Coordinates of C-alpha atoms in Angstrom, one line a residue:
Chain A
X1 CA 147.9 -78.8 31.7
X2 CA 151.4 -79.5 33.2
X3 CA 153.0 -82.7 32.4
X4 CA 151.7 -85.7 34.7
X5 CA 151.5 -89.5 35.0
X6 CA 148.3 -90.9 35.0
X7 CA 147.5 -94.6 37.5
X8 CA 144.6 -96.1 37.7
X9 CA 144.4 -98.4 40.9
X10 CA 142.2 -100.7 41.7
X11 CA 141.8 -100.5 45.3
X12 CA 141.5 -97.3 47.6
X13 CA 144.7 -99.1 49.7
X14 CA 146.8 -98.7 46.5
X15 CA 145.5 -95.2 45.5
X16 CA 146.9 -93.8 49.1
X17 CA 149.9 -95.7 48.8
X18 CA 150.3 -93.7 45.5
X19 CA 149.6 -90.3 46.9
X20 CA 151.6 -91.2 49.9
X21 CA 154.7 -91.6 47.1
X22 CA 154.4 -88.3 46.5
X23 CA 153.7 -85.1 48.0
X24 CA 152.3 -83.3 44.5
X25 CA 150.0 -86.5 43.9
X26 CA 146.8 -85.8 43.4
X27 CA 143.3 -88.0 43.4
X28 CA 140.6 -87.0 40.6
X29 CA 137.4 -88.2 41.3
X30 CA 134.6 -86.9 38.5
X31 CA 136.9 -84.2 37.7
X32 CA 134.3 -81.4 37.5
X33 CA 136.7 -79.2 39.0
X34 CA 140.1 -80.3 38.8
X35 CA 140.0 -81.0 35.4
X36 CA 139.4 -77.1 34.9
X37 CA 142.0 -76.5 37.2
X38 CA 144.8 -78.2 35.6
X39 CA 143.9 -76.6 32.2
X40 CA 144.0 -73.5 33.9
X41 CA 147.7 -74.4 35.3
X42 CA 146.4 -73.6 38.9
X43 CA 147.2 -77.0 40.0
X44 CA 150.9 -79.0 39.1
X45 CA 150.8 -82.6 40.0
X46 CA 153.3 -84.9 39.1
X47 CA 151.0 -87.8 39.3
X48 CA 147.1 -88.1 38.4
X49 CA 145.5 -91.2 40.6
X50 CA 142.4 -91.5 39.1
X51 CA 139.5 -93.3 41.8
X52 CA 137.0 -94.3 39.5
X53 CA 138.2 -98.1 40.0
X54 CA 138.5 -98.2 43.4
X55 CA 134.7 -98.5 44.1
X56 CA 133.2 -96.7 46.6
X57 CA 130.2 -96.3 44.7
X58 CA 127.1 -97.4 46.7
X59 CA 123.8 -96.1 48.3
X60 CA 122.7 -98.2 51.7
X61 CA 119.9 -96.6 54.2
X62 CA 120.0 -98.6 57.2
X63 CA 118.1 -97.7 60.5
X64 CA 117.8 -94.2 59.4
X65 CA 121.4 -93.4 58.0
X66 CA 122.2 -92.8 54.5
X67 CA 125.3 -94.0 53.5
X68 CA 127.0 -92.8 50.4
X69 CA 130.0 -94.4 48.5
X70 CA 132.0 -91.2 48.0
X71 CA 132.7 -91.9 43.9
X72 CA 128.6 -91.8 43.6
X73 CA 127.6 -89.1 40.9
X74 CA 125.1 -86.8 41.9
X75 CA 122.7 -88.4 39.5
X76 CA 123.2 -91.6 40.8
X77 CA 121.8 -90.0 44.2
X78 CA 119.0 -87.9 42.2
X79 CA 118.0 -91.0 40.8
X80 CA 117.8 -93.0 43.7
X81 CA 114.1 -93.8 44.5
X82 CA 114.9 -94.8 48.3
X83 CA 116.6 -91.4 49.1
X84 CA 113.8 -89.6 47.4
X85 CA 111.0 -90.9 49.3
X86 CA 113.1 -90.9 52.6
X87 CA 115.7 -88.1 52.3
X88 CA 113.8 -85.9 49.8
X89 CA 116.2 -82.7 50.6
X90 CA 118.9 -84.7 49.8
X91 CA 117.6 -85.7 46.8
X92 CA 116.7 -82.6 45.2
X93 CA 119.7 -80.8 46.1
X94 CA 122.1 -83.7 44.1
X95 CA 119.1 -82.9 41.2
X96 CA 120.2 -79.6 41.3
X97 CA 123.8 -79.5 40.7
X98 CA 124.9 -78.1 37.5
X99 CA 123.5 -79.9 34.6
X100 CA 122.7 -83.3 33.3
X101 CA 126.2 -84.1 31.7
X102 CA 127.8 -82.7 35.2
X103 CA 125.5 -84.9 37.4
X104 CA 126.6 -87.8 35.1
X105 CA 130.3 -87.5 36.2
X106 CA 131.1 -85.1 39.1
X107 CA 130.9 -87.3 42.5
X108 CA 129.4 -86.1 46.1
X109 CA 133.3 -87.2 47.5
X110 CA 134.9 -85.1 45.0
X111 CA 132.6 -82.2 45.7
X112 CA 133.0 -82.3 49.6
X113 CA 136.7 -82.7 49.0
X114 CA 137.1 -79.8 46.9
X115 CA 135.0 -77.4 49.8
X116 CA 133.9 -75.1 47.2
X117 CA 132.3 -72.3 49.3
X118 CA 129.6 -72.1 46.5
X119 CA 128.8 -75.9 46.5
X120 CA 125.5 -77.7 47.6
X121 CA 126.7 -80.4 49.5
X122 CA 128.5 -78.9 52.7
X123 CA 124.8 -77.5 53.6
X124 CA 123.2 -81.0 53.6
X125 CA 126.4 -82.3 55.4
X126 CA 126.7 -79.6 58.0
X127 CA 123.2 -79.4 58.5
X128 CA 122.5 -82.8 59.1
X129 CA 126.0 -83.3 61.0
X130 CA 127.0 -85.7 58.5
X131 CA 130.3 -87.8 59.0
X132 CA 132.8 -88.2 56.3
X133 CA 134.3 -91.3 56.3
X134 CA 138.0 -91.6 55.0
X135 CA 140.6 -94.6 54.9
X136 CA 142.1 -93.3 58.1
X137 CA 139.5 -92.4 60.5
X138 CA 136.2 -90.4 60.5
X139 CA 135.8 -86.9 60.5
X140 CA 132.2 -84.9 62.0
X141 CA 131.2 -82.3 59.6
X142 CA 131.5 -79.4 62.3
X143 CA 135.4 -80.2 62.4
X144 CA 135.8 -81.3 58.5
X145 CA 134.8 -77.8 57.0
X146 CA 137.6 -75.1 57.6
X147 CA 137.0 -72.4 55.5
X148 CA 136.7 -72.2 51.8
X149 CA 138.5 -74.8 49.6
X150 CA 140.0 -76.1 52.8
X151 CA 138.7 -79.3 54.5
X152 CA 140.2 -80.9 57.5
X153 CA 142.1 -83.6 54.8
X154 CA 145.4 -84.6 55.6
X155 CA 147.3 -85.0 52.5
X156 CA 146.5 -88.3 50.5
X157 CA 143.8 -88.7 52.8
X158 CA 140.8 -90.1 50.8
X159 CA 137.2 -89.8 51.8
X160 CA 135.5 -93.4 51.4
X161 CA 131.9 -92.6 52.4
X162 CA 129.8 -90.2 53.6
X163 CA 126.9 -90.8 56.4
X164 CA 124.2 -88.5 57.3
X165 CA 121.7 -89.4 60.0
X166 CA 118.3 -88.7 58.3
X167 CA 116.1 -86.2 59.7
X168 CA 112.2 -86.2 60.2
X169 CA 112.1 -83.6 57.6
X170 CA 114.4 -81.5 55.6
X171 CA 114.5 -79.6 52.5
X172 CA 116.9 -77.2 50.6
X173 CA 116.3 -74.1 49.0
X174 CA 118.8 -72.4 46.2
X175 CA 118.8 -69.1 44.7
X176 CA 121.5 -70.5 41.2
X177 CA 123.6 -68.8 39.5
X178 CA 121.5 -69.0 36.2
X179 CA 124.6 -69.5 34.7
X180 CA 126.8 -72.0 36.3
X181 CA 124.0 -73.2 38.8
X182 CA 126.3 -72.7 41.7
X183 CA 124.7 -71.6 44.5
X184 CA 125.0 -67.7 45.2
X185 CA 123.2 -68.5 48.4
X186 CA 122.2 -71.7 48.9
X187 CA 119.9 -72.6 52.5
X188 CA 119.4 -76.6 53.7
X189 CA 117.2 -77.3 56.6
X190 CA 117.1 -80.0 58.4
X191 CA 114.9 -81.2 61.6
X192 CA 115.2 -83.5 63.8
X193 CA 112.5 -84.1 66.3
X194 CA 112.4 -80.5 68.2
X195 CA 116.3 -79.4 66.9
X196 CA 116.4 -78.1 63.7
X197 CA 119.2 -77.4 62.4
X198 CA 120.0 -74.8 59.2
X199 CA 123.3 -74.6 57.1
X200 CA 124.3 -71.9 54.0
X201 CA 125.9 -71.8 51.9
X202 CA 127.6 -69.7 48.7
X203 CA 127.1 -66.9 50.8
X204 CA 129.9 -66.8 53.6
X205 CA 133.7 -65.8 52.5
X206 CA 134.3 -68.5 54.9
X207 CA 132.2 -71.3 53.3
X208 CA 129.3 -73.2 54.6
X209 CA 128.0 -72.5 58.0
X210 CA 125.2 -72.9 60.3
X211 CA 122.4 -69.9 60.9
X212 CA 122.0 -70.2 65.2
X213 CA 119.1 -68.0 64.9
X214 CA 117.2 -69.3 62.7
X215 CA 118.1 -72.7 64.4
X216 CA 116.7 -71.2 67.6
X217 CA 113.5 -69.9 65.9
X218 CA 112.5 -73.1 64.0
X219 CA 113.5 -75.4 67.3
X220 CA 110.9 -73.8 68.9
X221 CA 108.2 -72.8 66.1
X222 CA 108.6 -74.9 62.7
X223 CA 107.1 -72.8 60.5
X224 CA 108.2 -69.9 57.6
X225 CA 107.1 -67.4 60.4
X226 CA 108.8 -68.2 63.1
X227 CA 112.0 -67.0 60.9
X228 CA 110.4 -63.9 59.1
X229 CA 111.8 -61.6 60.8
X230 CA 115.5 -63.1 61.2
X231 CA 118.0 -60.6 59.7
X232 CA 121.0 -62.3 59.2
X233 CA 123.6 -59.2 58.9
X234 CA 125.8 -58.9 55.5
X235 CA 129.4 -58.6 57.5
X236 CA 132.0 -61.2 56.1
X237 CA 129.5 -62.4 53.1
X238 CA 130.3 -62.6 50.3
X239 CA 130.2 -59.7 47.3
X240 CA 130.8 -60.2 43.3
X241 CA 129.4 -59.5 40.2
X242 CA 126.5 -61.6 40.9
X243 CA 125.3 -60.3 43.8
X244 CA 126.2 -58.2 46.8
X245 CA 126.7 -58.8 50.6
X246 CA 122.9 -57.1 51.7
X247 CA 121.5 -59.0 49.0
X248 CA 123.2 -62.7 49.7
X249 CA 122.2 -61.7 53.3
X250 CA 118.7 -60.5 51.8
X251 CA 118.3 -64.1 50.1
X252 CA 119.5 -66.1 53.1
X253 CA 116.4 -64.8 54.4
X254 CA 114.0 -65.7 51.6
X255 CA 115.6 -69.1 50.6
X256 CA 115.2 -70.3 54.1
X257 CA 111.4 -69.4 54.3
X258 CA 110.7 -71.5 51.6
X259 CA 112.8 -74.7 52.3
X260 CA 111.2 -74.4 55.5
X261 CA 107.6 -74.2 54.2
X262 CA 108.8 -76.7 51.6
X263 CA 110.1 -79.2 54.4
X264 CA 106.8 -78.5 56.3
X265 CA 104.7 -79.5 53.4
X266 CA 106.4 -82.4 52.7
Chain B
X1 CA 138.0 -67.3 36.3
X2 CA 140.6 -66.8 34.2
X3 CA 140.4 -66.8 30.5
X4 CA 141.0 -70.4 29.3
X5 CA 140.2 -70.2 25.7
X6 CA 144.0 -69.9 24.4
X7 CA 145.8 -72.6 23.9
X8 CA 148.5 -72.7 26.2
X9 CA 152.3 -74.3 25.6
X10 CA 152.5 -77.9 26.4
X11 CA 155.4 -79.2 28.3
X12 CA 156.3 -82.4 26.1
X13 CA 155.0 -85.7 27.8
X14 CA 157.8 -88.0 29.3
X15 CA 155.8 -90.9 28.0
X16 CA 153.0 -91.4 25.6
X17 CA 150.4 -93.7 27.6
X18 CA 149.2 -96.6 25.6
X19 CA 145.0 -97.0 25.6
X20 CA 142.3 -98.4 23.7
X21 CA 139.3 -96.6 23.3
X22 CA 135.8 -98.2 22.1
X23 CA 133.9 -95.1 19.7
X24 CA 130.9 -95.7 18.0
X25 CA 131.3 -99.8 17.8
X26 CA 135.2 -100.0 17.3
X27 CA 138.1 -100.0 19.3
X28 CA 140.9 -98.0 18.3
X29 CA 144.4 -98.2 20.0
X30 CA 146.3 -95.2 20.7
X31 CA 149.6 -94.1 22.5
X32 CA 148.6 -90.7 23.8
X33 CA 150.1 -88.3 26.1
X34 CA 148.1 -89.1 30.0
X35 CA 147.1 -85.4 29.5
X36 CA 144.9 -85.8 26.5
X37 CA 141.4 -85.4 27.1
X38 CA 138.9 -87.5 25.4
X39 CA 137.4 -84.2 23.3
X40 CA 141.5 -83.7 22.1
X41 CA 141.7 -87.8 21.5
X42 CA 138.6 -87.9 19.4
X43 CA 139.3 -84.8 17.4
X44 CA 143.0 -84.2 17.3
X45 CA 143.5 -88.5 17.1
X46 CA 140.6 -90.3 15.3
X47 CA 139.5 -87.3 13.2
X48 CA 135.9 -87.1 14.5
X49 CA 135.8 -83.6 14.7
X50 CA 131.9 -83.6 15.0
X51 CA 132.2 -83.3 18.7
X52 CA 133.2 -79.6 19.2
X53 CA 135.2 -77.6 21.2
X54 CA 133.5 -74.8 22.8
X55 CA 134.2 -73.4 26.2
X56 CA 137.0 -76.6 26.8
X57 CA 136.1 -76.5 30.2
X58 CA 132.4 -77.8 30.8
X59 CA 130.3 -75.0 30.6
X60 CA 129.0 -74.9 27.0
X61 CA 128.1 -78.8 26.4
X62 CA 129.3 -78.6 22.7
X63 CA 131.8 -81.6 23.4
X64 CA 128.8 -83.6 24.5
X65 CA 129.0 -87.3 24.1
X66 CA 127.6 -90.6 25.3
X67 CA 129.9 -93.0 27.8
X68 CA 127.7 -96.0 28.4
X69 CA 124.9 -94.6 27.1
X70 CA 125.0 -91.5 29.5
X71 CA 125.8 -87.8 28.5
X72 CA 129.2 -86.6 29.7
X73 CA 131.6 -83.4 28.8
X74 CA 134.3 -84.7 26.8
X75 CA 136.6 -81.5 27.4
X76 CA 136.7 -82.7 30.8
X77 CA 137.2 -86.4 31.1
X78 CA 140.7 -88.0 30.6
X79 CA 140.8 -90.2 26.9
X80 CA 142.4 -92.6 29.6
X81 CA 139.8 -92.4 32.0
X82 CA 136.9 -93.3 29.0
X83 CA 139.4 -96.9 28.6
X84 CA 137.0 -100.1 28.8
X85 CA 133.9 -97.9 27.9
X86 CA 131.3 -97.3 24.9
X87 CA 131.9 -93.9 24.0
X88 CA 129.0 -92.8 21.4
X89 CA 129.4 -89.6 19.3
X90 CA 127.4 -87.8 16.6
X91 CA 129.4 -89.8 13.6
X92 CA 127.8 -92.9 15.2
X93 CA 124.3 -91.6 15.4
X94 CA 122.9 -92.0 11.8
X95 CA 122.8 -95.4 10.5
X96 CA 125.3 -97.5 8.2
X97 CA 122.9 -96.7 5.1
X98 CA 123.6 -92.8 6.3
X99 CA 119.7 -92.8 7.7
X100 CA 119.8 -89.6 9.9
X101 CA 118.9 -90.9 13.7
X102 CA 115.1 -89.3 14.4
X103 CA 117.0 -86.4 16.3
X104 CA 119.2 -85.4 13.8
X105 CA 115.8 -85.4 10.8
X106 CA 114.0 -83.4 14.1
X107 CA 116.7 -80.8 13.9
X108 CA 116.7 -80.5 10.4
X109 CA 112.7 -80.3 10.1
X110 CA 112.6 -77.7 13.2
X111 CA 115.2 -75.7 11.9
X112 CA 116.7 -76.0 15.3
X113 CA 120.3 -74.3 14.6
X114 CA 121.6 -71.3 12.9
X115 CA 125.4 -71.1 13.2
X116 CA 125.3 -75.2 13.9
X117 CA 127.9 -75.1 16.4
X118 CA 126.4 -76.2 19.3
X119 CA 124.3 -78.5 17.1
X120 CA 126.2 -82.0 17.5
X121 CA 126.0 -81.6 21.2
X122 CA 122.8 -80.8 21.4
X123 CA 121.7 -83.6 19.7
X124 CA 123.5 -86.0 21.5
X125 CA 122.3 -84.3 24.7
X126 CA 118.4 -84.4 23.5
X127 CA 119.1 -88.1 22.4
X128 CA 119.7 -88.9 26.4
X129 CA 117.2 -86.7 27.5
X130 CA 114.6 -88.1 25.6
X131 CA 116.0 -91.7 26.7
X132 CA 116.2 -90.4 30.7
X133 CA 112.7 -89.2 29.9
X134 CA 112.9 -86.1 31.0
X135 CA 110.6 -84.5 28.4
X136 CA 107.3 -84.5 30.3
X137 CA 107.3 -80.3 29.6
X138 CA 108.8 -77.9 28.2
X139 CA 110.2 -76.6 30.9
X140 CA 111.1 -79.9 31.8
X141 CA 113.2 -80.2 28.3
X142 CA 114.4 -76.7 28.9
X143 CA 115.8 -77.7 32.5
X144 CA 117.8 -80.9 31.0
X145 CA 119.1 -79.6 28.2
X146 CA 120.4 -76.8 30.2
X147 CA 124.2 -77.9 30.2
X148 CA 123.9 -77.5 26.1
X149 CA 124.4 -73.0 24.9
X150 CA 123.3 -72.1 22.1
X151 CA 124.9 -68.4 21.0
X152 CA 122.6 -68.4 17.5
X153 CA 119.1 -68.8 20.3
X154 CA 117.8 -71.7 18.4
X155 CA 116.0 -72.9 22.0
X156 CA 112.9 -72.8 20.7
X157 CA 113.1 -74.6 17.9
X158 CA 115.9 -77.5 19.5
X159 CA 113.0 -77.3 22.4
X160 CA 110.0 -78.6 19.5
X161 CA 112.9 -80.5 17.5
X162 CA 113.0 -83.1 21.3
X163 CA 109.2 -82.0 22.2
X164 CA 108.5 -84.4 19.1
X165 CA 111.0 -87.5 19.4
X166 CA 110.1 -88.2 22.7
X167 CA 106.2 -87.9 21.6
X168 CA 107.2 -89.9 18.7
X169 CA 108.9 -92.3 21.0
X170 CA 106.2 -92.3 23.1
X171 CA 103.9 -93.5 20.3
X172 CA 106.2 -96.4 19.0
X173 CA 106.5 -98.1 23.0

């Protein structure tokens, strides 16, 4: 790591008045990522404002929204009984993130902040049009995800919260990296009286993103079926050593048939 | 990713960041440079070198320790980020008389390591998981003890070393 200082405010107020001090401030949340990245020297900051006293760690479900503090851990939201029983998709996909000592620490703010185009949450936000919520104003999550590793954040913007109107039914659907448990495709769908609405993601070179056919097919038929035969073409996907473009657009395919017949079941 | 096992040069600190950290029932204070993780301050600091460095960046689960009770990746919290909490590692685990904690006889009795590496994170990680109760199956152990790699293979035998803790557990409550 690079030389920094390290503040530990104790209100969001003073943690952007910090960042605002200085343009190579940064905010950790969990650290999940960032502490990898400053090992690796891919990130110089002068100034490390860690958020973990500022708050922003709560889970309220009032007349059918989920809010979520944005410093809650993904186990924290695992855990949770009420989003379980009402928001099951949501609930299973926090379960799913990495592993137990990862859940314990990394936070869903961190995660959306970072926009990692292989991360769980953008499908549950995008899919459910979620709103992030920062100091400064609020932000829908068709305008808030640009790309991969790039958010609609201004700089020293914080997110507070994050609210997702909770569908009828929803469910996600990974195929993980049995290694890192990122997702290499990754499928949430959500469904809201007759509009459903299906995000991906880890598949697109250009992050998370919404599937209008399937959309179209499950609006008007929800059931596995009614997507069967859906080919979602491999242009602009993404290809590695885990998996190439025809086969991330293969899986798309697969991983959406069974969170819908899982969201149908449940 | 890039390779990140070296160690790389450190640019000297301006100034050392003073801290008091809470391990196994004592609080110990420190002047450390804001950079040093809490893996680094245990080892390098307070000579507990039974938390290990594997992967040092939070892939491997060898650094494993408890912060309040909870299992977190010491290679990738801050030592000034775990201020003002109980941090819990494998020195603290066996008792005052040097009684090795049920886990720790487990691993012995199941022969649940070879090389041993990986072993004082796994056993702080299979202390929480019994405690979150996730130990209903094996597949069930298998899934949350996932974050802990073992090189050596010992899975089976670290999966029967938990398999009979939490049934011993079970039988106690």
């Amino acid at each position: 790591m690079y030389d920094f200082t390290y503040e530990k405010p104790a209100t969001v107020a003073d943690a952007v008045k910090l960042l605002g001090t200085d343009d190579s401030a940064k905010a950790l949340a969990g650290g999940m990522t960032f502490i990898p990245v400053l090992k690796q020297r891919l990130n110089q900051p002068s100034m490390v404002v860690d958020l973990s006293k500022t708050g922003m760690v709560s889970i309220i479900i009032v007349s059918g929204k989920l809010t979520i503090g944005a410093m809650t851990t993904h186990g924290a939201i695992a855990h949770n009984a009420e989003i379980r029983e009402k928001f099951h998709g949501l609930s299973e996909m926090a379960g799913w993130i990495g592993d137990t000592q990862v859940r314990n620490r990394g936070t869903m703010g961190g995660s959306l902040a970072n926009n990692d185009p292989s991360a769980c949450y953008p499908a549950a936000a995008l899919a459910t049009g979620a709103t992030i919520v920062t100091e400064r104003r609020r932000i829908e999550a068709a305008d808030y995800f640009q790309g991969m590793f790039t958010t609609a954040l201004e700089p020293g913007e914080i997110i507070t919260a994050i609210e997702f109107p909770i569908p009828e039914k929803s469910a996600y659907e990974k195929f993980r990296n049995p290694a890192s448990r990122y997702a290499m495709v990754g499928v949430f769908v959500a469904k809201y009286g007759t509009d459903v609405r299906v995000a991906i993601t880890g598949a697109s070179q250009g992050g998370v993103f919404r599937h209008a056919a399937m959309e179209k097919a499950l609006s008007a038929n929800f059931s596995p079926d009614a997507i069967a035969g859906i080919v979602t073409p491999a242009t602009d996907l993404n290809s590695d050593i885990h998996a190439s473009a025809p086969y991330r657009a293969h899986l798309i395919g697969v991983m959406a048939k069974r969170a819908v017949a899982k969201a149908v079941a449940a | 990713m890039p390779d990140t096992n070296f160690e790389q040069p450190q640019t000297p600190a301006a100034t050392p960041l003073a801290m008091t950290l809470h391990v196994n029932g004592r609080d110990h204070l420190m002047a450390l440079d804001p950079r040093t993780t809490l893996l680094d301050a245990l080892r390098e600091h307070l000579g507990l070198t039974g938390t290990k460095v594997g992967c040092n960046h939070g892939t491997c689960g060898a650094c494993t320790v408890h912060i309040d009770g909870r299992r977190h990746l010491a290679c990738l919290v801050l030592a000034a980020a775990a201020q003002r909490r109980n941090i819990g590692t494998i020195e603290g685990l066996a008792g005052p008389d040097g009684a090795l904690h049920p886990m720790q006889a487990a691993f012995v009795a199941h022969d649940a390591l070879q090389c041993g590496y990986c072993t004082p994170g796994q056993i702080m990680s299979a202390v929480a998981c019994v405690a979150e109760g996730h130990t209903g199956s094996d597949a069930e152990i298998r899934e949350y003890m996932s974050g802990n790699l073992c090189r050596c293979g010992a899975y089976p035998n670290i999966v029967a070393a938990v398999r009979e803790v939490a049934a011993n557990a079970q039988q106690r409550s």
